[in-house]
Structures are given as structure tokens and as C-alpha cells.
Coordinates of C-alpha atoms in Angstrom, one line a residue:
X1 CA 26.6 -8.6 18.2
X2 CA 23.7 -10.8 16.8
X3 CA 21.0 -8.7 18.3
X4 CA 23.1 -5.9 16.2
X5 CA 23.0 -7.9 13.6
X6 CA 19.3 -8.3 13.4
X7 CA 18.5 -4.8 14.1
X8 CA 20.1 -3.9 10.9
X9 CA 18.6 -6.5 8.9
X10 CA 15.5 -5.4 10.1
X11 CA 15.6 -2.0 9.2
X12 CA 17.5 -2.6 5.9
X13 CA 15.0 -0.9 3.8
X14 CA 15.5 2.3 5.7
X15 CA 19.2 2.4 5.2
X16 CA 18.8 1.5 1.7
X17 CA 16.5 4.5 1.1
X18 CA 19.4 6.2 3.3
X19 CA 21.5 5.6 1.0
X20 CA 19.5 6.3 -2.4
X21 CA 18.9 9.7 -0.7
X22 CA 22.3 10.6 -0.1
X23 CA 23.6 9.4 -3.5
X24 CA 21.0 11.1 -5.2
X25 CA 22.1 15.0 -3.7
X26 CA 25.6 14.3 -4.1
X27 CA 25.4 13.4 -7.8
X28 CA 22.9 16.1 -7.9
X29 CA 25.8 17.9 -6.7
X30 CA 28.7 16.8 -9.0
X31 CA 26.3 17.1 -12.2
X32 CA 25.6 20.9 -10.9
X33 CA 29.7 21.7 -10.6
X34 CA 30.1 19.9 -14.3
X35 CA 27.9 22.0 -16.3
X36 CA 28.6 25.0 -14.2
X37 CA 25.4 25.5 -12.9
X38 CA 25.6 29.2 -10.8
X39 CA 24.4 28.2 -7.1
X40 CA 22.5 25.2 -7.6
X41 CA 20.9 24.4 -3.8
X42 CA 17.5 23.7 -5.2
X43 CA 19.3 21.2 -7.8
X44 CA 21.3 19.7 -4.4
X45 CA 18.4 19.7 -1.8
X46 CA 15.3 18.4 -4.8
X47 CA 16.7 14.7 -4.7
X48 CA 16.1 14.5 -0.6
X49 CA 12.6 15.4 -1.5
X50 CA 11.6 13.5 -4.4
X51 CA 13.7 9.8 -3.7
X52 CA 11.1 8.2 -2.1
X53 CA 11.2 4.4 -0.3
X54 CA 10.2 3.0 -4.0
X55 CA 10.3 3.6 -7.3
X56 CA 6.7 4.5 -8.0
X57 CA 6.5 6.7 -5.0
X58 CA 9.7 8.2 -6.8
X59 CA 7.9 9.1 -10.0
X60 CA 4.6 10.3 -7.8
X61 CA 7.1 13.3 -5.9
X62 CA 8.9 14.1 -8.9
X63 CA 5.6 14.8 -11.1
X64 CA 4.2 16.9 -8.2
X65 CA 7.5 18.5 -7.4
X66 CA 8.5 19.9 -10.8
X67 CA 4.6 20.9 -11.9
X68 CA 4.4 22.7 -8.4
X69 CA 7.6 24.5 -9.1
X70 CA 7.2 25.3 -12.8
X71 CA 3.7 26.6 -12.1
X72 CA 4.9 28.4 -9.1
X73 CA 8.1 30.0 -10.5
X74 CA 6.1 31.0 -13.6
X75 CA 3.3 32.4 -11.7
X76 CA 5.5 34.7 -9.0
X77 CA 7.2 35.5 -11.6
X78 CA 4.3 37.3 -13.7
X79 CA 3.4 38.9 -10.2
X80 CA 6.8 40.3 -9.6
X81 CA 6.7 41.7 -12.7
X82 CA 3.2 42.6 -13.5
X83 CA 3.3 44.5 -10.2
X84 CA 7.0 45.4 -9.4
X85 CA 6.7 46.2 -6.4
X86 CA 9.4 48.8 -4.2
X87 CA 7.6 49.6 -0.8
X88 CA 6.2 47.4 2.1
X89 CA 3.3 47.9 0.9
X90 CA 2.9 46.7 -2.3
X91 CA 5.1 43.9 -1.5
X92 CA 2.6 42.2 0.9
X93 CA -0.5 43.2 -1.5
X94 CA 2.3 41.1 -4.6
X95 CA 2.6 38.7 -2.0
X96 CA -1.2 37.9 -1.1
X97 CA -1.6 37.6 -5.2
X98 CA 1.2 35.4 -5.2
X99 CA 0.4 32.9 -2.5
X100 CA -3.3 32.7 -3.0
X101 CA -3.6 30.5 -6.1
X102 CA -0.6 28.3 -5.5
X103 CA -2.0 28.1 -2.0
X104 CA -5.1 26.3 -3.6
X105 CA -3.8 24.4 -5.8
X106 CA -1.7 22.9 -2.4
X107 CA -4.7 22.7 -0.6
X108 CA -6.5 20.4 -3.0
X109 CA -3.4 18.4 -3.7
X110 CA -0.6 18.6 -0.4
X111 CA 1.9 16.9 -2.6
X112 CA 1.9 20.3 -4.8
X113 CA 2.7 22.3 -1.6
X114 CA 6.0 23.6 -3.2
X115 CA 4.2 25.5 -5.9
X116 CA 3.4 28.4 -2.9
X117 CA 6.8 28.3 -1.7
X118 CA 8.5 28.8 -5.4
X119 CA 5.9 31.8 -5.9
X120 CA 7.0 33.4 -2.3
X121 CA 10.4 32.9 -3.3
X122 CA 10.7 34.2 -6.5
X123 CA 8.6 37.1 -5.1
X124 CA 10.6 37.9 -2.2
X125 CA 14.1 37.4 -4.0
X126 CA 13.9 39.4 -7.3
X127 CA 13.7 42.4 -4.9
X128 CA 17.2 40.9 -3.5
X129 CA 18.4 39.4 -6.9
X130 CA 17.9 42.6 -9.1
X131 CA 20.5 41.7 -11.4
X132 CA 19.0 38.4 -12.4
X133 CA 15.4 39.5 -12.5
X134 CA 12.2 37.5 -12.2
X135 CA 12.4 35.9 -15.2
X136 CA 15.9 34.8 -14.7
X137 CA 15.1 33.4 -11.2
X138 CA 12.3 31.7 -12.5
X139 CA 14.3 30.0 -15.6
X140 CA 16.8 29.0 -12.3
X141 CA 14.4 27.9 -10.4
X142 CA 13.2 25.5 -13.2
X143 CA 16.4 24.5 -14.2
X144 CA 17.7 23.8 -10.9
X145 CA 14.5 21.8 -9.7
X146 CA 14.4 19.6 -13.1
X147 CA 17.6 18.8 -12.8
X148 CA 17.2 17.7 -9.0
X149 CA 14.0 16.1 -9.8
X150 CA 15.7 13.8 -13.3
X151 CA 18.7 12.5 -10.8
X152 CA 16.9 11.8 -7.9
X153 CA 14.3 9.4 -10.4
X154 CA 17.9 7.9 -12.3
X155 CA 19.1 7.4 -8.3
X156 CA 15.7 5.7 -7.7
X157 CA 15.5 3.4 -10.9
X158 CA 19.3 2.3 -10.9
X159 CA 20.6 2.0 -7.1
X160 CA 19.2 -1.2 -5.1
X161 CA 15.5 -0.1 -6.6
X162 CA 12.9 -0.6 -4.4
X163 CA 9.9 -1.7 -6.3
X164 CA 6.5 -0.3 -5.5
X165 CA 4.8 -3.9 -7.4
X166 CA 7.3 -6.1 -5.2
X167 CA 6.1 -4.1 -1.4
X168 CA 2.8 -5.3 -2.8
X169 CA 3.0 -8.6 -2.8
X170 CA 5.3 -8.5 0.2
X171 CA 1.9 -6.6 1.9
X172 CA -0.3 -9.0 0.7
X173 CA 1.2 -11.9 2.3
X174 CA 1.7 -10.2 5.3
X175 CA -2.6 -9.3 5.1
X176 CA -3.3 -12.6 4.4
X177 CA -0.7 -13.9 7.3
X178 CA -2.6 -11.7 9.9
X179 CA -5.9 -12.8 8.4
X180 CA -4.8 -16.5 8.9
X181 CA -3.9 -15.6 12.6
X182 CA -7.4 -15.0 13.1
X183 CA -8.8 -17.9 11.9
X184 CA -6.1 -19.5 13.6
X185 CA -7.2 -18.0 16.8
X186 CA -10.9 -19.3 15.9
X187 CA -10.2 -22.3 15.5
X188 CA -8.3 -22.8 18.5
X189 CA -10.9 -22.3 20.8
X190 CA -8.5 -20.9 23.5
X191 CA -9.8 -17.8 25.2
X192 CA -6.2 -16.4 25.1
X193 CA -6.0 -16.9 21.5
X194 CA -9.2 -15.2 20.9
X195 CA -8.4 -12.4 23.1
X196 CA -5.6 -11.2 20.7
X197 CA -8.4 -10.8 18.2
X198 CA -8.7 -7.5 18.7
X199 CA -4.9 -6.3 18.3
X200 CA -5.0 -8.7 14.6
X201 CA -7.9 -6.9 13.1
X202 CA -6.4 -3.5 13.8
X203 CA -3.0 -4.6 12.7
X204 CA -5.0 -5.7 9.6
X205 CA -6.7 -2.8 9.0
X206 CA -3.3 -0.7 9.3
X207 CA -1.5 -2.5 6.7
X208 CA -4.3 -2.8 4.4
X209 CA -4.1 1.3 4.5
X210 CA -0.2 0.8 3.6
X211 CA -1.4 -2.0 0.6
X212 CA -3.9 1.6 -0.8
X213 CA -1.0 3.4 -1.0
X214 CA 1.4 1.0 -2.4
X215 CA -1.1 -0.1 -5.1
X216 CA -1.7 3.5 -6.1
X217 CA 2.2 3.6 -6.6
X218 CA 2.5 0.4 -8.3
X219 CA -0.1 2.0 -10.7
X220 CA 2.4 4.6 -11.8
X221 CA 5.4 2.1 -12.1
X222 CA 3.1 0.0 -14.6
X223 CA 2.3 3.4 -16.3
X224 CA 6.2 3.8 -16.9
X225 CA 6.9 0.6 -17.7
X226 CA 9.1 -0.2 -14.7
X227 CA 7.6 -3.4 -13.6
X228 CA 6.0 -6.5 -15.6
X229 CA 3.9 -7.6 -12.7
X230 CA 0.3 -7.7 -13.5
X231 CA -2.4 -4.9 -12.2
X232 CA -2.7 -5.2 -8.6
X233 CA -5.6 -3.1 -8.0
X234 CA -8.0 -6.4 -8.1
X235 CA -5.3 -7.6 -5.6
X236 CA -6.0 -4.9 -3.2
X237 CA -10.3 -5.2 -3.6
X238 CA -9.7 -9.1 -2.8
X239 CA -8.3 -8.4 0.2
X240 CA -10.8 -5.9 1.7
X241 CA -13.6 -8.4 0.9
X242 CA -11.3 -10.9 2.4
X243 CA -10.8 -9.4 5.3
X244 CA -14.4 -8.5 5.1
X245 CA -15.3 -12.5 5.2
X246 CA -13.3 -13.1 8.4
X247 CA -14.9 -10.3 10.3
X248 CA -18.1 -11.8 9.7
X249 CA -16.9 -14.8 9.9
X250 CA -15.4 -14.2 13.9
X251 CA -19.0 -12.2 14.9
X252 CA -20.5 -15.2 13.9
X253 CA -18.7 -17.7 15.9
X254 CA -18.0 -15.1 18.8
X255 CA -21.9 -14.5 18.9
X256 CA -22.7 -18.0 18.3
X257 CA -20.2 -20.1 20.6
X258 CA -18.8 -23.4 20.3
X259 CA -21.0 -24.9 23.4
X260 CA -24.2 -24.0 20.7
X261 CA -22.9 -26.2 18.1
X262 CA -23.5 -29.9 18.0
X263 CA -20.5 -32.0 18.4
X264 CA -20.0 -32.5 14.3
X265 CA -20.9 -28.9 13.6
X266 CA -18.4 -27.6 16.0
X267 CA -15.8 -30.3 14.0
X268 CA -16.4 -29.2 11.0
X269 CA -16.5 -25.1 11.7
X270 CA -13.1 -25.3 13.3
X271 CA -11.9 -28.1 10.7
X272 CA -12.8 -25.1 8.1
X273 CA -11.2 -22.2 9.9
X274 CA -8.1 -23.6 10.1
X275 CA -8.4 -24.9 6.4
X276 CA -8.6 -21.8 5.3
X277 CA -5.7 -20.3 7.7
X278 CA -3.5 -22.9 5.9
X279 CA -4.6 -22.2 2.7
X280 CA -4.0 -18.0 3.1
X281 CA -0.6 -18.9 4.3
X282 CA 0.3 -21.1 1.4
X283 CA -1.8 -18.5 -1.0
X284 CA 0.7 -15.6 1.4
X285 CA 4.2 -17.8 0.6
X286 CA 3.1 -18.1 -2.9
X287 CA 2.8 -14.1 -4.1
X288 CA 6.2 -14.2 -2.5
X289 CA 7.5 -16.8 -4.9
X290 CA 8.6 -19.5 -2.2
X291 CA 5.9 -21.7 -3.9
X292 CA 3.1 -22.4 -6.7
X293 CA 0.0 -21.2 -6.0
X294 CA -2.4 -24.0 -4.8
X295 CA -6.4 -24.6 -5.5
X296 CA -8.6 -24.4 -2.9
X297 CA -10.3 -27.9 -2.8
X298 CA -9.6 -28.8 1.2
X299 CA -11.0 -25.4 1.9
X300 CA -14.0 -26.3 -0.5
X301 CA -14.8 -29.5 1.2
X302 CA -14.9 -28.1 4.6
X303 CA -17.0 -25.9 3.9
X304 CA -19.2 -28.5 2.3
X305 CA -18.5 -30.8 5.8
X306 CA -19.7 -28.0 7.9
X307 CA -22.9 -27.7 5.7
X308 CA -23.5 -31.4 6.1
X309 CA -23.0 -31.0 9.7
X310 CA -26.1 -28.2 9.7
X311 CA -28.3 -30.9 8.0
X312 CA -27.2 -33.4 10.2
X313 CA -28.1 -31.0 13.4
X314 CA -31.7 -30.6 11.5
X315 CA -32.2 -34.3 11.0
X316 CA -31.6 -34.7 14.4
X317 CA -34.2 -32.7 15.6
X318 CA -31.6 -30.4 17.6
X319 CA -32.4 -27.1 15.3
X320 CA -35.7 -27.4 17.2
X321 CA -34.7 -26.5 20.4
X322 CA -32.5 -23.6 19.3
X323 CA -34.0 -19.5 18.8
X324 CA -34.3 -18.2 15.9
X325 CA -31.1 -16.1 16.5
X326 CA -29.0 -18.7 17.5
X327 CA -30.3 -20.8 14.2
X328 CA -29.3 -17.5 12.0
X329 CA -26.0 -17.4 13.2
X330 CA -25.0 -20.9 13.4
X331 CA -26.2 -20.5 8.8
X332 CA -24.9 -17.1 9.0
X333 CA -21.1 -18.9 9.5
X334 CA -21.9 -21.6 6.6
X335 CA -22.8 -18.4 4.3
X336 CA -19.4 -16.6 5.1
X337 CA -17.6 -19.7 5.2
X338 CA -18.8 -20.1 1.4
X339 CA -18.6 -16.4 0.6
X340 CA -14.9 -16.4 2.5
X341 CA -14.2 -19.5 -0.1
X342 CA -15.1 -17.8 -3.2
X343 CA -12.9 -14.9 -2.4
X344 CA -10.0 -16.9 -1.2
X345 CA -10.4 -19.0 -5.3
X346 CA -10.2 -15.2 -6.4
X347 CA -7.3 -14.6 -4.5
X348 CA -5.4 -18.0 -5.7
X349 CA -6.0 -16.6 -9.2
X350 CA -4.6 -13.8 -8.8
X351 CA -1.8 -15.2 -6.9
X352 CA -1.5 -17.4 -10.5
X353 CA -1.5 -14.7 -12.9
X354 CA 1.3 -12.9 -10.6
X355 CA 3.4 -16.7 -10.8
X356 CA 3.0 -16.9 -14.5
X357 CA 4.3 -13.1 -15.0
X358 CA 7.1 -14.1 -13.2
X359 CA 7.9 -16.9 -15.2
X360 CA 8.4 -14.7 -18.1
X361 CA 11.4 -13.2 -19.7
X362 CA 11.3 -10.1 -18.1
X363 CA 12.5 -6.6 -18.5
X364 CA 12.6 -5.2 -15.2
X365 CA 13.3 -7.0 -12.0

């Protein structure tokens, strides 16, 4: 029972967005039998499309699934009747002028891939249909799809909304929570650690890919006025350049080793990396809301430590015996550690403006 328990609340999200879609065809459904609407599948089968798993997704399908209809219907509609055509013949020779420009428009833009079905369709069915014409299919068409598209975005907004802006955030922890796993792993100095290196970068990479398309949806929500979170798009570049900064960041030390630093070098660099695993965690908990976002000044001053340790290692005389190489890498870790720094203050500030938006009266939640 537990373990049924937890697969459930692990895939909540999906039955959520189960459940939007199937609300949103039957009311779809009801509001077609209420005004009478003759047929109505399109109005009935729209919603499935356009309900997507959050709200600015939603209003992404919805724009692309009307416009592709409406331009398709329109179109096959002017070749059905600019043509008419009654023989095999001219039906496929309609049919090529039909498909082609919808066909392009789809091919530039997939999302608008319905606009060569609706032109085939209406097309193919007013040689079926002859009683309600081109025209009149196309008019259906548009009715039915508009009305599908309007209650599967009302389904979206209103039941259990799933907020593109709030899968952001939720994303952005989880980047900065695999970032700090690799600095984690670097600082541990355990080969075992550092062997799952490989499987958290390209876990990282992955849901950075997801945060693109999230932020691109969030963008729309902002655009409608759904959400009162701030712009996330700087959100998203901070967290390429941070991930950036802990690639270079475990090249360095991989190529570099812990037997090449001196003992307070080698102190200080895995002081600093796990610093700064802490600190993306806390950053992480705190675009969640489970805390205030916090400065960076224990990140700062182990940077400034390991620095230290470098001029220590020159004092010493130890730089001396050490190649060129090895000396580039061992200043090639104090660079990213400061760049990696920088980025991580960015991040905290944005982390800041995203707690002070919440802290407002808002009008969508």
C-alpha cells in the first residue's frame, strides 16, 4: 500500500493533467449539446489537444491550434471552390494546391501542423457534405475548433492550474541541486563519488533543456497576465553560465589532482567546493519558498582562502617545481572558483527579486 501510495504521489502531476484533459472534452461536450451545435467532434476532441501540462503551454497550443485551423479552413475552402472539383482528377490536382501552402507553414512551425489537415478536410468533405458547402464547413470548422480551443484554456486557468512560472522555479532548484552534487562529488575526493560525475552533468544538461522550454512558456503566462512572478529568462542564462562554471570548474580539478596541490591549497579548493554546494542548495530551497534567499559571503571567503593558499604555495617556493601546465590549472580553478562566485551572487539576486514578488499581494497564485 505505501509503495502505492508513493507511486501516485509521484506521478500526481500526470493525473492532474489527466484530469484537466478529460474535464476539458466533456464540458466541451455539454457546452456543444447547450447551444445546439450540429455534430461538434472537433469542438469535443480540440480540448485533448490544446490542455497542456501548464498554463502557458495551454495558451502556446491554443494560439497555434486555432490560427492553423482558421487559415486552413479558410484556405481549402477558397480551393474547393475556386476549383470545384467532380473527377479524380481534379480532386488530387485541388488537393496538391490545398496541402502545399499549409504544408509549409507546418514545416516552419510543427505546432501549426493542423492547418494542412483542416485544408485536406474541408477539401475532401464538401464533395461528401454538398448540402453544407465549403463555406459552411469552413464556418464549422472554425466555430467548432474556437469553441474547443476557449474551454480547454478556461479548463487550464481554473481546475488545479499548473503554472508554467511555478515548474520554473521547481526546475531551477532541481539544476542547482544536481549542480551541488557535483561539487559535492569534488569535494569529496572519493573516486566513487567522482565517478557518478558523468551521469550528473548529463542529467543536468537534460533538465536545463526542460528549464528552455518552461521559460519560453512562462513568457506567455506573463504576456497574459496569469502569473506575477518576475521574468525568468535571466533565470534560465544564470544557470547555463552556472553550470558552465562547474564544468570548468571539475576539468580543472580532474586534470589537476588533489596529490598536485599543497596541503593548504588542497584545504581550501575542497573547503570552496563544498561552500558553494551548500550555498546552491540553500539558493535551490529558497526559489522554492522554504527559505530567504542568503548572501554569498562563506562562498566569497573561500574563494579568497584558496587564493591565499596559491600565494602561500608561491612563497614557499613549491610553484617552482611545478610545469607550466600543472601551474595553469591549479589558477585556472581559483579563476572559475571566482567566476562560479559571481554567477552564484547573480543567482541569489534573482532568487531575491522572485522572494519579494512573492511577498506581494498577488493576483494570481
Amino acid at each position: 500500500m505505501a509503495a502505492i501510495t508513493r507511486w501516485l504521489t509521484r506521478h500526481r502531476q500526470k493525473f492532474v493533467h489527466a484530469a484537466r484533459m478529460t474535464t476539458a472534452s466533456v464540458a466541451a461536450f455539454a457546452l456543444v449539446r447547450a447551444i445546439g451545435l450540429p455534430g461538434g467532434p472537433w469542438a469535443v476532441i480540440t480540448p485533448l489537444v490544446v490542455n497542456q501540462t501548464s498554463v502557458g503551454g495551454s495558451l502556446k497550443a491554443v494560439f497555434e491550434q486555432f490560427v492553423g485551423s482558421l487559415f486552413g479552413a479558410v484556405y481549402g475552402a477558397a480551393v474547393a471552390l475556386a476549383i470545384a472539383p467532380d473527377d479524380p482528377l481534379s480532386r488530387a490536382a485541388a488537393l496538391v494546391i490545398a496541402l502545399a501552402p499549409p504544408s509549409i507553414l507546418a514545416a516552419f512551425s510543427f505546432g501549426f501542423r493542423i492547418a494542412p489537415v483542416t485544408a485536406a478536410l474541408m477539401l475532401l468533405l464538401s464533395g461528401v457534405d454538398v448540402e453544407a458547402g465549403p463555406l459552411g464547413l469552413a464556418a464549422s470548422r472554425i466555430l467548432e475548433v474556437g469553441l474547443g480551443c476557449g474551454v480547454g484554456l478556461l479548463v487550464s486557468v481554473l481546475v488545479v492550474p499548473a503554472r508554467a512560472s511555478r515548474s520554473v522555479l521547481e526546475t531551477t532548484a532541481q539544476v542547482a541541486s544536481l549542480l551541488a552534487a557535483q561539487l559535492e562529488a569534488l569535494a569529496s575526493g572519493s573516486d566513487a563519488k567522482q565517478a557518478e560525475l558523468g551521469s550528473l552533468a548529463v542529467t543536468t544538461r537534460e533538465s536545463l533543456i526542460r528549464l528552455e522550454a518552461l521559460v519560453q512558456e512562462a513568457a506567455r503566462e506573463r504576456r497574459s497576465r496569469l502569473t506575477d512572478i518576475p521574468d525568468v529568462e535571466p533565470l534560465l542564462r544564470t544557470m547555463r553560465r552556472l553550470r558552465h562554471d562547474v564544468s570548468m570548474l571539475r576539468r580543472a580539478a580532474r586534470e589537476a589532482g588533489h596529490d598536485t596541490l599543497h596541503e593548504p591549497a588542497a584545504h581550501s579548493w575542497l573547503h570552496a567546493a563544498a561552500t558553494g554546494a551548500t550555498t546552491l542548495r540553500r539558493v535551490g530551497e529558497a526559489l522554492l519558498g522554504r527559505r530567504a534567499p542568503e548572501d554569498s559571503n562563506a562562498l566569497a571567503q573561500a574563494v579568497r582562502a584558496y587564493r591565499n593558499a596559491l600565494d602561500e604555495m608561491r612563497r614557499a617556493g613549491v610553484t617552482r617545481s611545478l610545469s607550466t601546465a600543472t601551474l595553469g590549472r591549479l589558477f585556472g580553478i581559483g579563476f572559475a572558483l571566482e567566476q562560479f562566485r559571481r554567477d552564484l551572487d547573480d543567482l541569489i539576486e534573482r532568487s531575491g527579486e522572485i522572494h519579494t514578488s512573492r511577498n506581494r499581494p498577488a493576483r494570481f497564485r
